XYZ file of C-alpha atoms in Angstrom:
242
model
C -196.988 25.569 -27.725
C -195.603 28.351 -29.901
C -194.085 28.547 -33.328
C -190.410 27.920 -32.936
C -189.233 26.728 -36.394
C -190.383 26.080 -39.965
C -189.145 23.229 -41.992
C -189.333 23.458 -45.795
C -189.435 20.779 -48.423
C -187.462 21.815 -51.564
C -188.691 20.229 -54.859
C -192.144 21.481 -55.885
C -192.554 23.463 -52.587
C -189.845 26.163 -52.807
C -188.734 25.709 -56.363
C -190.566 24.512 -59.519
C -188.104 21.680 -60.111
C -190.503 18.913 -61.213
C -190.216 19.883 -64.969
C -186.418 19.354 -64.777
C -186.884 16.094 -62.895
C -189.214 14.915 -65.662
C -186.469 15.766 -68.235
C -183.685 13.808 -66.539
C -185.975 10.856 -65.507
C -187.157 10.585 -69.093
C -183.609 10.816 -70.315
C -182.398 8.053 -67.930
C -185.516 5.895 -68.821
C -184.541 6.230 -72.436
C -180.987 4.951 -71.695
C -182.567 2.005 -69.929
C -185.048 1.361 -72.743
C -188.042 2.048 -70.537
C -191.169 3.978 -71.553
C -191.814 7.112 -69.443
C -194.799 9.409 -68.946
C -196.473 11.902 -66.618
C -197.918 9.121 -64.484
C -194.396 7.889 -63.821
C -193.227 11.398 -62.853
C -196.071 11.839 -60.483
C -195.479 8.447 -58.862
C -192.040 9.631 -57.829
C -192.676 13.136 -56.565
C -191.443 13.617 -53.034
C -189.639 10.295 -52.967
C -185.989 9.310 -52.365
C -183.263 8.784 -54.979
C -183.240 5.050 -53.996
C -186.989 4.836 -54.728
C -186.507 6.505 -58.054
C -183.660 4.202 -59.050
C -185.668 1.168 -58.086
C -188.703 2.449 -60.035
C -186.666 3.069 -63.211
C -184.952 -0.327 -63.052
C -188.220 -2.039 -62.606
C -189.658 -0.211 -65.629
C -186.588 -1.313 -67.613
C -186.965 -4.888 -66.500
C -190.565 -4.784 -67.508
C -189.841 -3.330 -70.904
C -187.068 -5.853 -71.523
C -189.299 -8.774 -70.519
C -192.153 -7.583 -72.725
C -189.796 -7.264 -75.726
C -187.685 -10.325 -74.939
C -184.428 -8.267 -74.792
C -183.039 -4.976 -73.562
C -183.869 -2.147 -75.859
C -181.062 0.251 -75.098
C -177.341 -0.055 -75.174
C -176.846 0.446 -71.406
C -180.059 -1.343 -70.154
C -178.553 -4.769 -69.784
C -175.536 -3.673 -67.819
C -176.674 -0.660 -65.865
C -176.686 -1.214 -62.084
C -178.203 0.914 -59.237
C -175.068 3.006 -58.903
C -175.055 3.840 -62.666
C -178.722 4.858 -62.623
C -178.280 6.989 -59.428
C -175.231 8.668 -60.926
C -177.073 9.486 -64.195
C -179.917 11.024 -62.234
C -177.916 13.122 -59.795
C -175.365 14.370 -62.276
C -177.954 15.054 -64.907
C -180.225 16.929 -62.546
C -177.422 19.041 -61.138
C -176.332 19.887 -64.614
C -179.858 20.999 -65.672
C -180.315 23.116 -62.502
C -177.073 24.887 -63.019
C -177.618 25.384 -66.769
C -181.175 26.423 -66.739
C -181.787 27.872 -63.265
C -184.950 27.348 -61.241
C -187.847 29.714 -60.472
C -188.950 30.068 -56.886
C -192.490 29.216 -56.231
C -194.966 32.086 -55.542
C -194.653 33.431 -51.980
C -191.417 31.565 -51.270
C -189.091 34.614 -51.170
C -191.569 36.674 -49.123
C -192.185 34.009 -46.564
C -188.523 33.214 -46.000
C -187.723 36.897 -45.701
C -190.503 37.391 -43.133
C -189.372 34.421 -41.119
C -185.735 35.591 -41.135
C -186.779 39.081 -40.047
C -188.788 37.619 -37.157
C -185.848 35.389 -36.093
C -187.728 32.195 -36.728
C -185.203 29.395 -37.501
C -185.810 27.502 -40.845
C -184.512 24.209 -42.139
C -184.477 22.716 -45.651
C -185.418 19.061 -45.724
C -185.241 17.453 -49.050
C -184.992 13.875 -50.464
C -182.712 15.140 -53.144
C -178.953 14.392 -53.157
C -176.460 17.005 -51.705
C -175.092 17.852 -55.084
C -178.606 18.662 -56.374
C -179.485 20.574 -53.151
C -176.300 22.630 -53.457
C -177.022 23.420 -57.067
C -180.580 24.645 -56.161
C -179.228 26.776 -53.378
C -176.568 28.263 -55.587
C -178.920 29.298 -58.419
C -181.731 30.602 -56.188
C -179.520 32.296 -53.594
C -181.371 30.692 -50.773
C -179.657 29.874 -47.516
C -180.652 27.844 -44.519
C -178.992 27.317 -41.114
C -179.866 23.690 -41.123
C -180.180 21.411 -44.245
C -181.081 17.691 -44.353
C -180.680 15.951 -47.727
C -180.830 12.350 -48.984
C -177.373 11.429 -47.760
C -177.996 12.597 -44.317
C -180.555 9.940 -43.396
C -180.782 6.177 -43.572
C -184.543 6.198 -44.291
C -186.047 8.878 -46.548
C -189.512 10.149 -46.769
C -192.226 8.895 -45.999
C -190.279 7.785 -43.014
C -190.092 10.497 -40.257
C -186.282 10.324 -39.980
C -185.527 13.435 -42.206
C -187.888 15.686 -40.172
C -186.853 14.250 -36.788
C -183.227 14.963 -37.709
C -184.018 18.545 -38.797
C -185.831 19.257 -35.541
C -182.970 17.776 -33.520
C -180.387 19.870 -35.338
C -182.455 23.020 -34.627
C -182.949 21.939 -31.049
C -186.685 22.350 -31.346
C -189.313 19.657 -30.471
C -191.133 18.373 -33.541
C -194.553 19.580 -32.399
C -193.224 23.140 -32.364
C -191.838 22.879 -35.992
C -194.299 23.563 -38.769
C -193.611 21.602 -41.981
C -194.497 22.903 -45.330
C -194.832 20.067 -47.922
C -196.246 19.627 -51.391
C -196.650 15.743 -51.692
C -198.396 12.859 -49.875
C -194.948 11.243 -49.312
C -193.592 14.333 -47.589
C -196.723 14.994 -45.657
C -196.674 11.452 -44.297
C -193.135 11.892 -43.141
C -193.899 15.151 -41.366
C -196.984 13.800 -39.678
C -195.137 10.632 -38.535
C -192.478 12.923 -37.022
C -195.122 14.661 -34.955
C -194.836 17.976 -36.801
C -197.866 20.040 -37.714
C -198.145 20.304 -41.479
C -199.407 22.751 -44.016
C -199.863 21.184 -47.515
C -199.102 23.263 -50.537
C -199.846 20.516 -53.140
C -197.985 20.291 -56.408
C -199.825 16.895 -56.929
C -203.175 15.754 -55.587
C -203.140 15.422 -51.849
C -205.894 13.348 -50.233
C -207.988 15.038 -47.575
C -206.921 14.190 -44.051
C -208.337 15.201 -40.653
C -206.340 18.069 -39.296
C -204.419 18.692 -42.452
C -204.529 22.310 -43.675
C -204.140 22.743 -47.416
C -203.467 26.077 -49.179
C -203.075 26.948 -52.807
C -199.568 28.459 -52.553
C -197.002 29.947 -50.134
C -198.623 33.274 -50.784
C -201.393 32.014 -48.491
C -198.920 31.267 -45.617
C -198.290 33.837 -42.957
C -197.529 33.971 -39.178
C -201.176 33.688 -38.224
C -201.635 30.483 -40.079
C -198.327 29.053 -38.861
C -199.054 29.839 -35.278
C -202.603 28.514 -35.573
C -201.269 25.301 -37.064
C -198.950 24.817 -34.118
C -201.516 25.566 -31.520
C -203.910 23.020 -33.067
C -201.284 20.237 -33.107
C -201.743 18.197 -29.895
C -200.618 14.756 -31.021
C -196.951 13.891 -31.712
C -195.826 10.592 -33.237
C -192.299 9.290 -33.831
C -193.122 5.855 -35.392
C -191.668 4.920 -38.735
C -194.037 4.638 -41.761
C -193.350 2.929 -45.011
C -196.503 3.726 -47.035
C -198.290 6.708 -48.436
C -201.626 7.662 -46.897
């Protein structure tokens, strides 16, 4: 096998968006009357919008139960669609207003891959409006994008990466995935893609998983070595982190 494509996660991997997610998650949690801290933020990294909405509503329910009543004006009446809208609109607003820095090595790696003619795809759990805002402020461009609305089952299910590989016309074992979270890594491995972890949160050791400190450490030699060493493909769905 040879390297034929590279699939990139977005949040935490290409752009340092987690601080903005923390701002908007905390803002929405406040509207729901739920407490929010760094542990809550870390629990949601790499997950889907649906998972974030469920988590926020559960936190709000727990806070309301503990206090005997809802503690914020919108907490008692907010539904899933409301919370999802608050998150998406708020995050897109923050991205466009504040901009986002690229992670170290991202611009160089993408430029090298483009110069070499290696197709790349962006595979994110974020909604399309957020993805479009990120692409606008960073100037990044991908021939193939897969966002939250493009799949029925988000990460850690393999569907997002299987879809990206299919759109590129490249077998998953020949697509190297770059991911920063256990959720995304689980999705890529379940899709049968070789993975390089660039952690933004702690990533448990795993047989065959190569971990680097930043995208500065990723070059063609490493990408090709990872592809050559990937001999097992899987396409089963997964529903839990490893």
